[in-house]
Amino acid sequence: MTEEPRVRSVSGGAARRAYLSLIRAPYEQSPQWAHPDTRILERLLRGRSLLAARSDHRSLLAEEDGRPVACMTVFLHRSFEEKLRQKIATIGFFEALRGHERAVARLFAEAESWARERGAGRIWGPINGHVMYGFGCLENRYGETPVVGTAYNLPDYPVHWWGAGFRKAPSFYSYRIDLASRAAREAIDRAATSNATPADESRPAIHVRPASPASWQREVGIFIDVHNAAFERNWGDTPLSHDEMWELMGLARHTIDPEMFSIAEIDGRPVGLVLAMPDLNQAFRRVRSKPASVRGALALLLFRRSVRRGALMTIAVLPGARRRGLGEYLAARAMRRMIERGLTEMEYCLVLEDNVPSQRIAQRFGGEHTKTYLMFEKVLA
């Protein structure tokens, strides 16, 4: 007879290893799964990351018959209170084996109790403490390999959130663009040669340049400054510091093509940017191992040239530089570079459901809405 689930806080090496084992265990029968980068989670569990330093958090592990079956971490990240003037908890790094609904329900109840005791008025999720560390619950297209940096989960995960009494929050969409199609290439060429950047009598010229790997820390700082300002009104988005962004992107200089990370400037002042990259998950999935591992490095060495999909992760334009077609121009630059590198398709990732301007950019290049990432919220009595 199965014992009642046991929920405990993660403390000590054995509990940390049990938690990390659940990052992989639910997907043993999912050939399309690619191992996510778990470096931030590993540091969080040891209390050594800036995510740990800037948030109150509790990592939880559920066990049945002495076996780990589900895990999650509940956060109170300070940026939510600083921006929104209220305590909003988030639940992230959630994984669960199939068939353990009671254990999952206990996890959610424990997380809610912890958040309520600390004065949180509501809970959002899935958010790994802050949206920059990962978010979203995939609702469809489970048979496809996830794009690098995006969420992947089993089909029953949304049911866990509904079952815990959460309701729908704003969703995020991804769009597929066929870079091999004639229509898409013509649209890319038109946008890449548009008049988005020249000056006229009332508007100064916009200069667009590739990011510099030699000044990578500066470029990462520009990225988060522009992102914080451009997405100030987006649901779920709160400011992140230079140090936090450096923790996330410091090593990315080795995998990001500078020509896919373009920065737009007016008189030397950044006003917009685009960040795209080859979808390295197409290589990592071959070895089903962590990207930051010997096998992950081997996958890049052996399979990087077989990558045929790109990912457009961010387009950000400050208000003063909008309505000039700059977003389209930046997207076209990134896609033109992808075509030069032999990529044949692109996923335009994680567009908020009410972000109509970004949706229109995807559609102008023939983008087809393919994936939906659900978000949930719950008001705590």
Tab-separated table of C-alpha atoms in Angstrom, residues 28-368:
chain	number	residue	atom	x	y	z
A	28	GLU	CA	12.892	9.139	-19.957
A	29	GLN	CA	10.221	8.175	-22.510
A	30	SER	CA	10.253	11.543	-24.322
A	31	PRO	CA	12.828	11.368	-27.160
A	32	GLN	CA	12.224	14.989	-28.152
A	33	TRP	CA	13.240	16.299	-24.708
A	34	ALA	CA	16.505	18.224	-24.391
A	35	HIS	CA	18.187	18.627	-21.007
A	36	PRO	CA	17.882	22.250	-19.810
A	37	ASP	CA	20.807	24.202	-18.432
A	38	THR	CA	20.588	23.595	-14.680
A	39	ARG	CA	23.519	25.682	-13.464
A	40	ILE	CA	21.321	28.364	-11.894
A	41	LEU	CA	19.134	25.755	-10.198
A	42	GLU	CA	22.190	23.941	-8.839
A	43	ARG	CA	23.529	27.183	-7.385
A	44	LEU	CA	20.111	28.096	-6.016
A	45	LEU	CA	19.848	24.821	-4.126
A	46	ARG	CA	23.220	25.593	-2.548
A	47	GLY	CA	22.244	29.209	-1.830
A	48	ARG	CA	25.075	30.524	-4.004
A	49	SER	CA	23.268	32.320	-6.845
A	50	LEU	CA	22.102	35.913	-7.136
A	51	LEU	CA	18.624	34.466	-7.585
A	52	ALA	CA	18.983	33.048	-4.084
A	53	ALA	CA	20.416	36.314	-2.756
A	54	ARG	CA	17.624	38.506	-4.120
A	55	SER	CA	14.704	36.292	-3.176
A	56	ASP	CA	13.234	34.586	-0.175
A	57	HIS	CA	12.624	31.039	-1.350
A	58	ARG	CA	11.960	27.489	-0.299
A	59	SER	CA	12.700	24.406	-2.385
A	60	LEU	CA	10.378	21.465	-1.765
A	61	LEU	CA	10.642	17.765	-2.517
A	62	ALA	CA	7.722	15.303	-2.441
A	63	GLU	CA	8.374	11.620	-1.817
A	64	GLU	CA	6.198	8.514	-1.937
A	65	ASP	CA	7.473	5.265	-0.448
A	66	GLY	CA	10.835	6.943	0.020
A	67	ARG	CA	11.125	7.811	-3.659
A	68	PRO	CA	11.311	11.417	-4.980
A	69	VAL	CA	8.291	11.994	-7.263
A	70	ALA	CA	7.845	15.790	-7.524
A	71	CYS	CA	9.618	19.048	-6.734
A	72	MET	CA	9.114	22.805	-6.891
A	73	THR	CA	10.560	26.030	-5.507
A	74	VAL	CA	8.431	28.896	-4.240
A	75	PHE	CA	9.903	32.405	-4.374
A	76	LEU	CA	9.341	35.929	-3.165
A	77	HIS	CA	11.635	37.849	-5.512
A	78	ARG	CA	12.185	41.409	-4.307
A	79	SER	CA	11.706	42.932	-7.766
A	80	PHE	CA	7.976	42.212	-7.696
A	81	GLU	CA	7.442	44.200	-4.510
A	82	GLU	CA	9.775	46.969	-5.688
A	83	LYS	CA	7.849	47.445	-8.939
A	84	LEU	CA	4.282	46.457	-8.069
A	85	ARG	CA	4.206	47.481	-4.397
A	86	GLN	CA	2.819	44.111	-3.384
A	87	LYS	CA	4.200	40.742	-2.441
A	88	ILE	CA	3.724	38.276	-5.262
A	89	ALA	CA	5.049	34.766	-4.864
A	90	THR	CA	6.065	32.635	-7.828
A	91	ILE	CA	6.371	28.880	-8.224
A	92	GLY	CA	9.049	27.501	-10.498
A	93	PHE	CA	11.478	24.660	-11.209
A	94	PHE	CA	8.469	22.332	-10.992
A	95	GLU	CA	8.686	18.732	-12.172
A	96	ALA	CA	6.626	15.636	-11.386
A	97	LEU	CA	6.502	12.009	-12.389
A	98	ARG	CA	3.239	10.835	-13.911
A	99	GLY	CA	0.609	9.370	-11.603
A	100	HIS	CA	1.528	11.214	-8.408
A	101	GLU	CA	-1.295	13.729	-8.177
A	102	ARG	CA	-1.547	13.526	-4.377
A	103	ALA	CA	2.108	14.392	-3.955
A	104	VAL	CA	1.788	17.321	-6.357
A	105	ALA	CA	-1.290	18.602	-4.517
A	106	ARG	CA	0.656	18.466	-1.258
A	107	LEU	CA	3.501	20.418	-2.845
A	108	PHE	CA	1.198	23.182	-4.029
A	109	ALA	CA	-0.502	23.374	-0.636
A	110	GLU	CA	2.857	23.634	1.132
A	111	ALA	CA	4.054	26.348	-1.254
A	112	GLU	CA	0.859	28.356	-0.788
A	113	SER	CA	1.115	28.080	2.992
A	114	TRP	CA	4.719	29.310	2.923
A	115	ALA	CA	3.812	32.265	0.690
A	116	ARG	CA	0.760	33.204	2.741
A	117	GLU	CA	2.762	33.181	5.976
A	118	ARG	CA	5.122	35.738	4.417
A	119	GLY	CA	2.369	38.107	3.382
A	120	ALA	CA	2.038	37.253	-0.304
A	121	GLY	CA	-1.324	38.253	-1.740
A	122	ARG	CA	-1.100	36.070	-4.823
A	123	ILE	CA	0.996	33.454	-6.584
A	124	TRP	CA	2.072	33.411	-10.242
A	125	GLY	CA	3.657	30.606	-12.164
A	126	PRO	CA	5.404	28.806	-13.599
A	127	ILE	CA	8.144	31.401	-13.046
A	128	ASN	CA	11.596	30.363	-11.834
A	129	GLY	CA	11.788	33.241	-9.379
A	130	HIS	CA	11.940	35.805	-12.194
A	131	VAL	CA	10.901	35.509	-15.842
A	132	MET	CA	14.507	35.830	-17.021
A	133	TYR	CA	15.329	32.524	-15.323
A	134	GLY	CA	12.564	30.708	-17.210
A	135	PHE	CA	8.783	30.575	-17.256
A	136	GLY	CA	5.728	29.046	-18.870
A	137	CYS	CA	3.820	25.787	-19.033
A	138	LEU	CA	3.694	24.333	-22.539
A	139	GLU	CA	0.093	23.641	-23.603
A	140	ASN	CA	0.603	21.927	-26.952
A	141	ARG	CA	3.041	20.419	-29.486
A	142	TYR	CA	4.654	18.091	-26.982
A	143	GLY	CA	6.117	16.022	-29.809
A	144	GLU	CA	8.586	18.748	-30.795
A	145	THR	CA	12.005	19.410	-29.323
A	146	PRO	CA	11.812	22.600	-27.257
A	147	VAL	CA	13.739	25.617	-28.474
A	148	VAL	CA	16.744	26.416	-26.300
A	149	GLY	CA	15.729	28.552	-23.326
A	150	THR	CA	12.017	27.734	-23.530
A	151	ALA	CA	9.896	25.537	-21.303
A	152	TYR	CA	9.038	21.917	-21.923
A	153	ASN	CA	6.797	19.742	-19.774
A	154	LEU	CA	4.592	16.679	-19.804
A	155	PRO	CA	1.000	17.061	-21.092
A	156	ASP	CA	-0.472	16.618	-17.597
A	157	TYR	CA	1.338	19.623	-16.095
A	158	PRO	CA	-1.422	22.168	-16.847
A	159	VAL	CA	-3.864	19.863	-15.030
A	160	HIS	CA	-1.775	20.136	-11.871
A	161	TRP	CA	-2.139	23.928	-11.900
A	162	TRP	CA	-5.878	23.845	-12.581
A	163	GLY	CA	-6.297	21.197	-9.886
A	164	ALA	CA	-4.536	23.411	-7.337
A	165	GLY	CA	-7.126	26.148	-7.923
A	166	PHE	CA	-5.108	28.411	-10.193
A	167	ARG	CA	-6.747	30.378	-12.964
A	168	LYS	CA	-5.424	31.549	-16.293
A	169	ALA	CA	-3.026	34.497	-16.431
A	170	PRO	CA	-1.785	36.048	-19.709
A	171	SER	CA	-0.302	33.413	-22.014
A	172	PHE	CA	2.756	33.613	-24.243
A	173	TYR	CA	2.936	32.518	-27.887
A	174	SER	CA	5.637	31.256	-30.216
A	175	TYR	CA	5.568	31.627	-33.990
A	176	ARG	CA	7.251	29.453	-36.607
A	177	ILE	CA	8.792	31.231	-39.600
A	178	ASP	CA	9.869	29.241	-42.658
A	179	LEU	CA	13.190	30.818	-43.603
A	180	ALA	CA	13.374	28.685	-46.724
A	181	SER	CA	10.152	30.031	-48.221
A	182	ARG	CA	10.301	32.579	-51.002
A	183	ALA	CA	7.665	34.799	-49.384
A	184	ALA	CA	9.565	34.943	-46.095
A	185	ARG	CA	12.873	35.741	-47.800
A	186	GLU	CA	11.290	38.524	-49.833
A	187	ALA	CA	9.772	39.996	-46.650
A	188	ILE	CA	13.145	39.738	-44.914
A	189	ASP	CA	14.907	41.508	-47.784
A	190	ARG	CA	12.316	44.305	-47.819
A	191	ALA	CA	12.565	44.865	-44.073
A	192	ALA	CA	16.366	44.643	-44.018
A	193	THR	CA	16.615	47.399	-46.633
A	194	SER	CA	13.830	49.557	-45.184
A	195	ASN	CA	14.113	53.190	-44.144
A	196	ALA	CA	13.854	52.419	-40.432
A	197	THR	CA	17.218	53.875	-39.523
A	198	PRO	CA	17.960	57.021	-41.614
A	199	ALA	CA	17.380	60.501	-40.211
A	200	ASP	CA	14.859	63.021	-41.474
A	201	GLU	CA	13.954	66.559	-40.454
A	202	SER	CA	12.319	65.463	-37.208
A	203	ARG	CA	14.097	62.233	-36.280
A	204	PRO	CA	17.789	61.490	-35.765
A	205	ALA	CA	19.462	58.571	-37.505
A	206	ILE	CA	19.565	55.160	-35.840
A	207	HIS	CA	22.820	53.238	-36.048
A	208	VAL	CA	22.638	49.454	-35.713
A	209	ARG	CA	25.734	47.469	-34.790
A	210	PRO	CA	26.516	43.861	-33.819
A	211	ALA	CA	27.343	43.116	-30.210
A	212	SER	CA	31.026	42.996	-29.335
A	213	PRO	CA	32.314	39.804	-27.645
A	214	ALA	CA	35.346	41.813	-26.519
A	215	SER	CA	33.038	44.088	-24.488
A	216	TRP	CA	30.561	41.420	-23.497
A	217	GLN	CA	29.862	42.684	-19.981
A	218	ARG	CA	28.959	46.098	-21.399
A	219	GLU	CA	26.676	44.482	-23.985
A	220	VAL	CA	24.925	42.395	-21.345
A	221	GLY	CA	24.357	45.565	-19.318
A	222	ILE	CA	22.870	47.282	-22.376
A	223	PHE	CA	20.644	44.271	-22.957
A	224	ILE	CA	19.051	44.348	-19.522
A	225	ASP	CA	18.742	48.151	-19.430
A	226	VAL	CA	16.873	48.207	-22.749
A	227	HIS	CA	14.817	45.156	-21.802
A	228	ASN	CA	13.803	46.628	-18.428
A	229	ALA	CA	12.644	49.854	-20.060
A	230	ALA	CA	10.983	48.353	-23.154
A	231	PHE	CA	8.997	45.729	-21.250
A	232	GLU	CA	8.163	47.870	-18.234
A	233	ARG	CA	4.421	47.380	-18.734
A	234	ASN	CA	4.498	43.706	-19.680
A	235	TRP	CA	2.691	41.354	-17.365
A	236	GLY	CA	5.091	39.461	-15.134
A	237	ASP	CA	8.171	41.439	-16.119
A	238	THR	CA	10.124	43.197	-13.373
A	239	PRO	CA	13.567	44.861	-13.476
A	240	LEU	CA	16.679	42.735	-13.200
A	241	SER	CA	20.103	44.099	-12.251
A	242	HIS	CA	23.303	44.072	-14.296
A	243	ASP	CA	24.863	41.525	-11.939
A	244	GLU	CA	21.887	39.171	-12.210
A	245	MET	CA	21.885	39.390	-15.987
A	246	TRP	CA	25.629	38.781	-16.070
A	247	GLU	CA	25.096	35.613	-14.043
A	248	LEU	CA	22.678	34.459	-16.747
A	249	MET	CA	24.498	35.637	-19.883
A	250	GLY	CA	28.148	35.839	-18.919
A	251	LEU	CA	29.088	32.611	-20.701
A	252	ALA	CA	26.784	33.204	-23.661
A	253	ARG	CA	29.551	35.012	-25.550
A	254	HIS	CA	30.801	31.533	-26.515
A	255	THR	CA	27.528	30.435	-28.151
A	256	ILE	CA	25.825	33.626	-29.416
A	257	ASP	CA	26.665	34.871	-32.902
A	258	PRO	CA	27.365	38.626	-32.513
A	259	GLU	CA	25.571	39.228	-35.823
A	260	MET	CA	22.402	37.859	-34.217
A	261	PHE	CA	22.713	40.199	-31.244
A	262	SER	CA	22.279	43.680	-32.721
A	263	ILE	CA	22.039	46.933	-30.784
A	264	ALA	CA	20.363	50.056	-32.178
A	265	GLU	CA	21.678	53.431	-31.026
A	266	ILE	CA	20.880	57.115	-31.468
A	267	ASP	CA	23.928	59.311	-30.878
A	268	GLY	CA	25.557	56.425	-29.024
A	269	ARG	CA	22.540	55.855	-26.754
A	270	PRO	CA	20.964	52.358	-26.998
A	271	VAL	CA	17.304	52.490	-28.069
A	272	GLY	CA	16.636	48.936	-29.213
A	273	LEU	CA	18.057	45.478	-29.733
A	274	VAL	CA	17.437	42.003	-31.036
A	275	LEU	CA	18.803	38.785	-29.561
A	276	ALA	CA	18.637	35.570	-31.574
A	277	MET	CA	20.661	32.393	-31.729
A	278	PRO	CA	20.857	28.979	-33.373
A	279	ASP	CA	18.672	26.476	-31.536
A	280	LEU	CA	21.420	24.423	-29.931
A	281	ASN	CA	18.837	22.083	-28.401
A	282	GLN	CA	18.842	20.343	-31.773
A	283	ALA	CA	22.391	19.291	-30.913
A	284	PHE	CA	21.976	18.783	-27.163
A	285	ARG	CA	18.991	16.444	-27.557
A	286	ARG	CA	21.276	13.953	-29.313
A	287	VAL	CA	23.097	13.228	-26.058
A	288	ARG	CA	20.310	13.996	-23.514
A	289	SER	CA	22.868	15.525	-21.204
A	290	LYS	CA	23.330	18.910	-19.565
A	291	PRO	CA	24.622	21.596	-21.943
A	292	ALA	CA	27.345	22.520	-19.435
A	293	SER	CA	28.919	19.063	-19.422
A	294	VAL	CA	31.530	17.111	-21.320
A	295	ARG	CA	28.812	15.339	-23.298
A	296	GLY	CA	27.132	18.682	-24.011
A	297	ALA	CA	30.396	20.064	-25.373
A	298	LEU	CA	30.803	16.931	-27.448
A	299	ALA	CA	27.285	17.399	-28.850
A	300	LEU	CA	28.179	20.908	-29.999
A	301	LEU	CA	31.370	19.656	-31.595
A	302	LEU	CA	29.670	16.826	-33.464
A	303	PHE	CA	26.211	18.141	-34.259
A	304	ARG	CA	26.323	21.952	-34.315
A	305	ARG	CA	26.528	22.042	-38.114
A	306	SER	CA	23.337	19.991	-38.340
A	307	VAL	CA	21.311	22.652	-36.499
A	308	ARG	CA	18.695	24.029	-38.885
A	309	ARG	CA	16.455	26.016	-36.555
A	310	GLY	CA	17.017	29.438	-35.057
A	311	ALA	CA	15.389	31.149	-32.093
A	312	LEU	CA	14.534	34.831	-31.901
A	313	MET	CA	14.444	35.416	-28.164
A	314	THR	CA	13.992	39.183	-27.756
A	315	ILE	CA	13.137	42.281	-29.733
A	316	ALA	CA	13.076	45.397	-27.567
A	317	VAL	CA	12.569	48.980	-28.771
A	318	LEU	CA	12.320	51.979	-26.443
A	319	PRO	CA	9.223	54.175	-26.795
A	320	GLY	CA	11.098	57.090	-28.366
A	321	ALA	CA	12.326	54.923	-31.243
A	322	ARG	CA	9.054	53.173	-32.041
A	323	ARG	CA	6.810	53.613	-35.094
A	324	ARG	CA	9.808	53.645	-37.424
A	325	GLY	CA	9.812	49.971	-38.347
A	326	LEU	CA	12.884	49.371	-36.179
A	327	GLY	CA	11.530	46.133	-34.692
A	328	GLU	CA	10.983	44.653	-38.156
A	329	TYR	CA	14.390	45.851	-39.294
A	330	LEU	CA	16.162	44.248	-36.324
A	331	ALA	CA	14.257	40.993	-36.792
A	332	ALA	CA	15.146	40.949	-40.498
A	333	ARG	CA	18.861	41.438	-39.710
A	334	ALA	CA	18.789	38.452	-37.373
A	335	MET	CA	16.898	36.272	-39.848
A	336	ARG	CA	19.180	37.234	-42.728
A	337	ARG	CA	22.134	36.095	-40.611
A	338	MET	CA	20.359	32.812	-39.862
A	339	ILE	CA	19.874	32.214	-43.582
A	340	GLU	CA	23.581	32.921	-44.171
A	341	ARG	CA	24.379	30.227	-41.618
A	342	GLY	CA	22.149	27.687	-43.350
A	343	LEU	CA	19.201	27.751	-40.959
A	344	THR	CA	15.874	26.946	-42.616
A	345	GLU	CA	13.341	27.826	-39.929
A	346	MET	CA	13.020	30.057	-36.909
A	347	GLU	CA	10.905	30.183	-33.805
A	348	TYR	CA	9.911	33.667	-32.689
A	349	CYS	CA	9.650	32.941	-28.997
A	350	LEU	CA	7.525	33.963	-26.073
A	351	VAL	CA	5.357	36.848	-27.271
A	352	LEU	CA	2.843	38.019	-24.679
A	353	GLU	CA	-0.720	37.381	-25.848
A	354	ASP	CA	-1.619	41.088	-25.800
A	355	ASN	CA	1.646	42.265	-27.406
A	356	VAL	CA	0.051	43.000	-30.768
A	357	PRO	CA	3.057	44.877	-32.277
A	358	SER	CA	5.354	41.858	-31.734
A	359	GLN	CA	2.721	39.490	-33.086
A	360	ARG	CA	2.434	41.634	-36.216
A	361	ILE	CA	6.196	41.485	-36.750
A	362	ALA	CA	6.061	37.686	-36.707
A	363	GLN	CA	3.075	37.638	-39.044
A	364	ARG	CA	4.725	39.968	-41.564
A	365	PHE	CA	7.397	37.352	-42.107
A	366	GLY	CA	4.826	34.591	-42.483
A	367	GLY	CA	4.935	33.532	-38.852
A	368	GLU	CA	2.465	30.838	-37.839
